[in-house]
Coordinates of C-alpha atoms and ligand atoms in Angstrom, one line a residue:
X1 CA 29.9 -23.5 -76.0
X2 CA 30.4 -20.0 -74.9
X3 CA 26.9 -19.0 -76.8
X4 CA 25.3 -22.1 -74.5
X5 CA 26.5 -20.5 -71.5
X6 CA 25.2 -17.4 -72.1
X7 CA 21.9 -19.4 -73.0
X8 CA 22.1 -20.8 -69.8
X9 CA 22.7 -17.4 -67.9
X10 CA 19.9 -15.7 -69.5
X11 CA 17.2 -18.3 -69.1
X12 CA 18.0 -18.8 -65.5
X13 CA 17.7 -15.2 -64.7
X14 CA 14.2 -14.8 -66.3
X15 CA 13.1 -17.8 -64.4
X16 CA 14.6 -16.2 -61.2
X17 CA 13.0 -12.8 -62.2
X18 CA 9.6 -15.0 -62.1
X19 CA 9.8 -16.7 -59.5
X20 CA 7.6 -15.9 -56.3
X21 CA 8.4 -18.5 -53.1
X22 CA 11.5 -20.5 -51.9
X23 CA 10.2 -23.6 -53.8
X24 CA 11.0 -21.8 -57.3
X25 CA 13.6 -20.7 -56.0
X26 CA 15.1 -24.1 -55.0
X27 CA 14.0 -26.3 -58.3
X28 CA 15.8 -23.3 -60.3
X29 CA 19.0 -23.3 -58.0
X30 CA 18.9 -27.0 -58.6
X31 CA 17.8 -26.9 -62.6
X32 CA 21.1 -24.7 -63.0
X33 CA 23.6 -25.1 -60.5
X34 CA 22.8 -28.5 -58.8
X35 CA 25.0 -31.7 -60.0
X36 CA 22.9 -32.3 -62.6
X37 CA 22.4 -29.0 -63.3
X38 CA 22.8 -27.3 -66.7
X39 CA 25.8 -25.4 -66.0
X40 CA 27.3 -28.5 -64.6
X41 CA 26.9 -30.0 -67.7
X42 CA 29.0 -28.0 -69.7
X43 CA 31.4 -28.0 -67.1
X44 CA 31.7 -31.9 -68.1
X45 CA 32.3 -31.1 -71.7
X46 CA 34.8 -29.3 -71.3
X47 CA 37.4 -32.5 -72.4
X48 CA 35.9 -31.8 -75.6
X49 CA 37.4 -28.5 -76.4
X50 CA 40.9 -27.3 -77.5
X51 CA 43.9 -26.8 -75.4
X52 CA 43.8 -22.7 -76.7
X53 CA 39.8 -22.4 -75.4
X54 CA 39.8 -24.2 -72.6
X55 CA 41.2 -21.6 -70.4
X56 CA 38.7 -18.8 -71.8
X57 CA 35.9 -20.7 -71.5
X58 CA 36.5 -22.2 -68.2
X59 CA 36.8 -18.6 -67.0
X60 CA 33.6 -17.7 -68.8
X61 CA 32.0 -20.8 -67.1
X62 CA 33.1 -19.9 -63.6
X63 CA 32.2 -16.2 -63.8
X64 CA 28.6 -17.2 -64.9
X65 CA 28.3 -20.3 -62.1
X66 CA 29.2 -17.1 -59.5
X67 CA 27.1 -14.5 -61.4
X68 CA 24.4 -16.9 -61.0
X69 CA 24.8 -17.5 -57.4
X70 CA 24.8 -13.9 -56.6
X71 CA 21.9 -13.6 -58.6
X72 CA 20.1 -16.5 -56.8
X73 CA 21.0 -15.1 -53.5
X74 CA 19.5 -11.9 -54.0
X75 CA 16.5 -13.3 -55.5
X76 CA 16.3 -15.5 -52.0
X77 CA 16.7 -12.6 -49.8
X78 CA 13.8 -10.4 -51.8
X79 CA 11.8 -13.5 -51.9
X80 CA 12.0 -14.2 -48.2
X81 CA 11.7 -10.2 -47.3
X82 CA 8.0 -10.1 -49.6
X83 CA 7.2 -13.2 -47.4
X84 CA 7.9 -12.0 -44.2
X85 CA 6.0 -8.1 -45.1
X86 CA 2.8 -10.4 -46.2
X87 CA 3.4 -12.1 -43.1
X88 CA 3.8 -9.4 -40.5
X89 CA 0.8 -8.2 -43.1
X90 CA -1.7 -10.8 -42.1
X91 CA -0.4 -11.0 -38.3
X92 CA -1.8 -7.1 -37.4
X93 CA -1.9 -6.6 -33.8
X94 CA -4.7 -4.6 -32.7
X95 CA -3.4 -2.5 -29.2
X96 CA -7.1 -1.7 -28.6
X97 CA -7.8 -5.1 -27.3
X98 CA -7.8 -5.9 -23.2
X99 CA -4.7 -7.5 -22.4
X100 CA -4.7 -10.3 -20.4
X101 CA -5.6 -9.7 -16.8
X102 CA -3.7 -10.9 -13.6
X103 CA -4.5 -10.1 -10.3
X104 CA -2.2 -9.1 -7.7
X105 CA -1.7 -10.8 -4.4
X106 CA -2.9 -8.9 -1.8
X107 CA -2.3 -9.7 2.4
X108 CA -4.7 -11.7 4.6
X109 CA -7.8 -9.7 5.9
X110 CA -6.5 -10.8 9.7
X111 CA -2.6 -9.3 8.4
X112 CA -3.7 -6.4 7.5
X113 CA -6.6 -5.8 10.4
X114 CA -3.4 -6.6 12.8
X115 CA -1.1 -4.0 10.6
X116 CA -3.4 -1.3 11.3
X117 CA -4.1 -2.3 14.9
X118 CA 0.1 -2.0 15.2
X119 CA 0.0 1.2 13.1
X120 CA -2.1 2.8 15.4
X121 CA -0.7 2.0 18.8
X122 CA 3.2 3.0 17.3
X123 CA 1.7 5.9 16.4
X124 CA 0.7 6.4 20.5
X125 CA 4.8 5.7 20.9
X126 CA 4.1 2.4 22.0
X127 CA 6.5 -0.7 20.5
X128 CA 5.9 -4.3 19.0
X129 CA 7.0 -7.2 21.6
X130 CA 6.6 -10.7 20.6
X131 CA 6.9 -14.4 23.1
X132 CA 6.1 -17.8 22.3
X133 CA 3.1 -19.5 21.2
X134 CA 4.1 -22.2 23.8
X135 CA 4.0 -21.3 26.9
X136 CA 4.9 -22.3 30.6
X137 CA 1.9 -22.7 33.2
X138 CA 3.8 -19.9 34.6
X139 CA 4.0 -17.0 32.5
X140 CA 0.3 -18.6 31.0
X141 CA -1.7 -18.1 34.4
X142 CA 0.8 -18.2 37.1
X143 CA 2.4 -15.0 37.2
X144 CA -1.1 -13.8 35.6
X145 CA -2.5 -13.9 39.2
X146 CA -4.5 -17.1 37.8
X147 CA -2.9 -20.0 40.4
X148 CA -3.5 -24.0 39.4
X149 CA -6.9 -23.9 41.4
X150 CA -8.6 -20.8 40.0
X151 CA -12.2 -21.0 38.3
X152 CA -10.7 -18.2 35.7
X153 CA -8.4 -21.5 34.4
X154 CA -12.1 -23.1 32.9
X155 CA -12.7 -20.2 30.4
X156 CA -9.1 -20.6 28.9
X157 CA -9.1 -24.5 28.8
X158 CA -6.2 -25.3 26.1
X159 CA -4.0 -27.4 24.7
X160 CA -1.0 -29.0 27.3
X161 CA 2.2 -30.1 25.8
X162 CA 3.8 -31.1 28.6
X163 CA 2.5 -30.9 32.7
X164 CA 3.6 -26.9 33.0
X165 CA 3.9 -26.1 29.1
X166 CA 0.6 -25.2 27.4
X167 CA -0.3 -23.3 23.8
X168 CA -1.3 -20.1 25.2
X169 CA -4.6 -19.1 26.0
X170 CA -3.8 -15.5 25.2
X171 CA -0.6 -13.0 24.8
X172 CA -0.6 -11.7 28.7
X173 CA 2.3 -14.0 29.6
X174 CA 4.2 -11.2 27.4
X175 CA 3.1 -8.6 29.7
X176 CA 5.1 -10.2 32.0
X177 CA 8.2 -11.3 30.1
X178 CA 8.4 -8.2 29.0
X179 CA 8.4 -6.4 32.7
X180 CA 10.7 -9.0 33.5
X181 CA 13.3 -7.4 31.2
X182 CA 12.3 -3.8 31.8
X183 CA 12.0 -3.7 35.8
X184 CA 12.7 -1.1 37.2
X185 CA 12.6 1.4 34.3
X186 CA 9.5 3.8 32.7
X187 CA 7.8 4.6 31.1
X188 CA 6.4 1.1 29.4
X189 CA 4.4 1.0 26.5
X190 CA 4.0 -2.1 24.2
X191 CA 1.7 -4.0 22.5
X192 CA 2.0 -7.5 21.8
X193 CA 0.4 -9.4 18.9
X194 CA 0.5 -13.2 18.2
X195 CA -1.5 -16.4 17.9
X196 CA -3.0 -17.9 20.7
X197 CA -5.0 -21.7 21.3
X198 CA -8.3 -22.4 23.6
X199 CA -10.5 -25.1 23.4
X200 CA -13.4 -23.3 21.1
X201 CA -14.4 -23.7 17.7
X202 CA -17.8 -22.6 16.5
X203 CA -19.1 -19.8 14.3
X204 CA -17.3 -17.1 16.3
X205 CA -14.8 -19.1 17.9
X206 CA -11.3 -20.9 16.5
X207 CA -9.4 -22.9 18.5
X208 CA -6.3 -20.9 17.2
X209 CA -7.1 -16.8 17.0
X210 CA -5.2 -13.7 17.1
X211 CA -4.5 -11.5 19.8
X212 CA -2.9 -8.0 20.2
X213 CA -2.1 -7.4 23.7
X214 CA -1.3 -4.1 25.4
X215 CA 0.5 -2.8 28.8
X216 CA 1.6 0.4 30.0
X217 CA 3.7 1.5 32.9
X218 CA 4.6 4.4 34.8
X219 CA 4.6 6.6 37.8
X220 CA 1.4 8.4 37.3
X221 CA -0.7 6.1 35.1
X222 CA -4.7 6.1 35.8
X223 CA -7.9 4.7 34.2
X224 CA -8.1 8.1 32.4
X225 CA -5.3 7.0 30.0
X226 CA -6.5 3.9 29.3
X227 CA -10.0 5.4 28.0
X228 CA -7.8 8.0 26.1
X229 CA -5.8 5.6 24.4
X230 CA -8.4 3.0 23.7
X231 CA -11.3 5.9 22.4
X232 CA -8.4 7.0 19.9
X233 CA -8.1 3.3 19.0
X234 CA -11.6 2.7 18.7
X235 CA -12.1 6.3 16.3
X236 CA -9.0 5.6 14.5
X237 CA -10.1 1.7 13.7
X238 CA -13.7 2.1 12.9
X239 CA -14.3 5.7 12.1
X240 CA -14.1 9.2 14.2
X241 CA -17.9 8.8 15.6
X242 CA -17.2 5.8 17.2
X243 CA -18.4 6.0 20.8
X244 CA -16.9 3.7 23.8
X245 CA -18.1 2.8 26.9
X246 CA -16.6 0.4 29.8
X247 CA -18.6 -2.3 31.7
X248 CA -16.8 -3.3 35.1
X249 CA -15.8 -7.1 34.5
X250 CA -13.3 -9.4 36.2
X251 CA -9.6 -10.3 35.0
X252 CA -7.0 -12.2 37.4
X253 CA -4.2 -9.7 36.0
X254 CA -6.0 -6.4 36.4
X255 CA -8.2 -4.3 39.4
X256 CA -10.8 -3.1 38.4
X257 CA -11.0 -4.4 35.2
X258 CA -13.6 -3.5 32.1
X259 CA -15.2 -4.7 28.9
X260 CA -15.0 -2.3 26.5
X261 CA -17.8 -1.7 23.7
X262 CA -17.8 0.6 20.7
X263 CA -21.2 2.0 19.0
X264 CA -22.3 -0.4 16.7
X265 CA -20.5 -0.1 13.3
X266 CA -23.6 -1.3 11.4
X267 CA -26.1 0.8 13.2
X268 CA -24.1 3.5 14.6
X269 CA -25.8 2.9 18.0
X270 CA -29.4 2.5 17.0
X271 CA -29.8 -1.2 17.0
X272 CA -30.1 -4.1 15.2
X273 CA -28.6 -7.1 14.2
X274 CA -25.2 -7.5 14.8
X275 CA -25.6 -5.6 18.0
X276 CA -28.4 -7.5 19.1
X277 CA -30.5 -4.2 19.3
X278 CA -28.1 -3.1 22.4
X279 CA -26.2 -0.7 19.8
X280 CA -23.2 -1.9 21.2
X281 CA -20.7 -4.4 20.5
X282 CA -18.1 -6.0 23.0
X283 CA -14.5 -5.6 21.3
X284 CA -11.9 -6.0 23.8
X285 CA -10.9 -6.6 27.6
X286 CA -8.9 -4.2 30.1
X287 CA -7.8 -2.8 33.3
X288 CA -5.5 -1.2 35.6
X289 CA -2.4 -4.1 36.1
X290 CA -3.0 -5.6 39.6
X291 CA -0.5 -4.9 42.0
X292 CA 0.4 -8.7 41.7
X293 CA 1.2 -8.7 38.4
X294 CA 4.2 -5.9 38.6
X295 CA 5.4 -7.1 41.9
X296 CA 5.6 -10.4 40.7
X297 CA 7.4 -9.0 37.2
X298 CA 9.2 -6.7 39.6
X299 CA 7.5 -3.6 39.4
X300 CA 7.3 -1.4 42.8
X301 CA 3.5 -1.6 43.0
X302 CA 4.0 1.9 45.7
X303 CA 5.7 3.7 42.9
X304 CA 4.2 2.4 39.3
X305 CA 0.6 1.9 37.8
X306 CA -0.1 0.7 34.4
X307 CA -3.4 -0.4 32.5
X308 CA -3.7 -3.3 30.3
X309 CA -5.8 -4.5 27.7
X310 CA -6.2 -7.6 25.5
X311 CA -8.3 -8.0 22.0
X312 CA -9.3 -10.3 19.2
X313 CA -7.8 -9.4 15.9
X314 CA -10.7 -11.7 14.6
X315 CA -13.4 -10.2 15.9
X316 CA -12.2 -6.6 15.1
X317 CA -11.6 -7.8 11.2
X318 CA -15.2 -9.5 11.1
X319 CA -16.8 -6.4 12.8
X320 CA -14.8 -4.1 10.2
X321 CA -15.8 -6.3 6.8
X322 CA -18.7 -7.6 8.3
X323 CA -18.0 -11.0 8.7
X324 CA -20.5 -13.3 10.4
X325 CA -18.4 -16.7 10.7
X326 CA -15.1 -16.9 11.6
X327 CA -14.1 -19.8 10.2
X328 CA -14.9 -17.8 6.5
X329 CA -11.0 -16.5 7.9
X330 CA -9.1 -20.0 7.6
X331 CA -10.8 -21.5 4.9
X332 CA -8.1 -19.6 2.5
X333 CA -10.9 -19.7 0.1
X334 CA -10.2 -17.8 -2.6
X335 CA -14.1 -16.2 -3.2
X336 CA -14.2 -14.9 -0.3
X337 CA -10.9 -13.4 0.1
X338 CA -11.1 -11.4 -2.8
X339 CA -14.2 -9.8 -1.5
X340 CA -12.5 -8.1 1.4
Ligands
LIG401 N1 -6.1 -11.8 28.4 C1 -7.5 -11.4 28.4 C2 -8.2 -12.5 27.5 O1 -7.6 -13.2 26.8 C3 -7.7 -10.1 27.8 C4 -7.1 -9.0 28.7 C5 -5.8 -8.6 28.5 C6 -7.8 -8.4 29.7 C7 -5.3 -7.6 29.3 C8 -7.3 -7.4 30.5 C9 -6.0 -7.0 30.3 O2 -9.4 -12.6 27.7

């Protein structure tokens, strides 16, 4: 008996020796140590033997059963550690290869056009006001100088949510709420950006745009510092040679009031398509506030001047990436975004 269990030990450690996968590894485990195993067999015959060697052999069997499970274990942890080198083997990963790309979010052409717009004017020491989107017939045209019966009402036709509440037609009514709270003190310098409604929508016109509005007030302010201001606009927005002039117009809110052009951005003043072959192109609308307007927001008109002026974030950000339809700017369409 003891010579069979040697038997036994021996043979199973030459098969382990061999053996190159789990599966060997298993059949052998169960071969020799399962319930039916080999050793297990013995183990059974046991009854067989003499009180005197059953002890010694019983020890002998049990030391081989562990010996061979220790054996078995190492042979599973070398066989699963060749298996997992041939594996890592096979699986090279080659670094040279382009990764997988992802592209990063990036703001709204009309956020960032309006960013830059407010980067520039706080940079001129004026601040960011901000009033609602709807609007009282009051602050709208009212206090604008624009009463219930004027003409100036047609070109800002809009949307009415109630008999004196309106979308606004553009961010001037801050002008006013913003005097309102400021009265009597200067110097006053603000600009105002927002959305604002009308009744348009065609290939340069939405029926919901932006605006950025602007006011100053003081003791000594003249039409001299609103072409300072808005030439440094006008170089810092589209470029140093940028030229300006002003066109006497007509606004409610402000006497005299002005269009103001810049040199064509395409052209640089020559002419040609975008400026119509004039070599200029309209951007915004100013003036000096009308007397009205602070009285009625409770400026001294004696004592304090102040210019204003009012323009289209839209039409600045389609002039700067040369845009030729607005709409291109709500569609969220992802082609074109990524273009600007
Ligand atoms: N509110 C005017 C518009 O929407 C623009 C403007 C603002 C003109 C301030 C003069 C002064 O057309």
């Amino acid at each position: 008996m003891e010579e069979k269990l040697r038997a036994i030990a021996q043979e199973a450690k030459q098969l382990l020796d061999r053996a190159t996968n789990m599966d060997q590894l298993n059949e052998i485990r169960v071969k020799f140590l399962g319930k039916k195993g080999e050793l297990t067999k013995v183990l059974r015959g046991m009854g067989a033997l003499s009180a005197d060697e059953r002890p010694r052999i019983g020890q002998l069997a049990n030391s081989v059963q562990a010996d061979l499970e220790d054996y078995l274990n190492h042979s599973m942890s070398e066989v699963k550690n060749k298996e997992l080198e041939a594996q890592l083997a096979g699986e090279k990963i080659d670094v040279t290869l382009p990764g997988t790309p992802f592209s990063l979010g990036k703001n709204h052409p009309l956020t960032r056009v309006q960013q830059e717009i407010e980067d520039i004017f706080l940079g001129l020491g004026f601040s960011i006001m901000e009033g609602p989107e709807i609007e009282t017939d009051f602050y709208n045209f009212e206090a604008l100088n624009i009463p219930k019966d004027h003409p100036a009402r047609d070109m800002q036709d809009t949307f009415f949510t109630g008999p004196e509440e309106l979308l606004r037609t553009h961010t001037s009514p801050i002008q006013i709420r913003t005097m309102e709270k400021t009265a009597p003190q200067v110097p006053l310098k603000i600009i105002a950006p927002g959305r604002v409604y009308r009744r348009d929508d065609d290939a340069t016109h939405s029926p919901m745009f932006h605006q950025v509005e602007g006011l100053a007030v003081d003791t000594r302010i003249t039409f001299a510092d609103l072409k300072g201001v808005l030439q440094i606009f006008a170089e810092e927005m589209f470029g140093i040679k940028t030229r300006t002039r002003f066109r006497p117009s007509y606004f409610p809110f402000t006497e005299p009031s002005a269009e103001m052009d810049i040199s064509c951005v395409m052209c640089g003043g020559k002419g040609c398509r975008v400026c119509s072959r004039t070599g200029w192109l309209e951007i915004l609308g100013c003036g000096m506030v009308n007397p009205r307007v602070l009285e009625v927001s409770g400026y001294d008109a004696e004592k304090f001047t102040g210019f204003a002026f009012g323009m289209g974030v839209e039409r600045i950000a389609m002039l700067k990436y040369g845009i030729d339809d607005m709409r291109l700017l709500f569609d969220n369409d992802l082609r074109f975004l990524a273009q600007i």
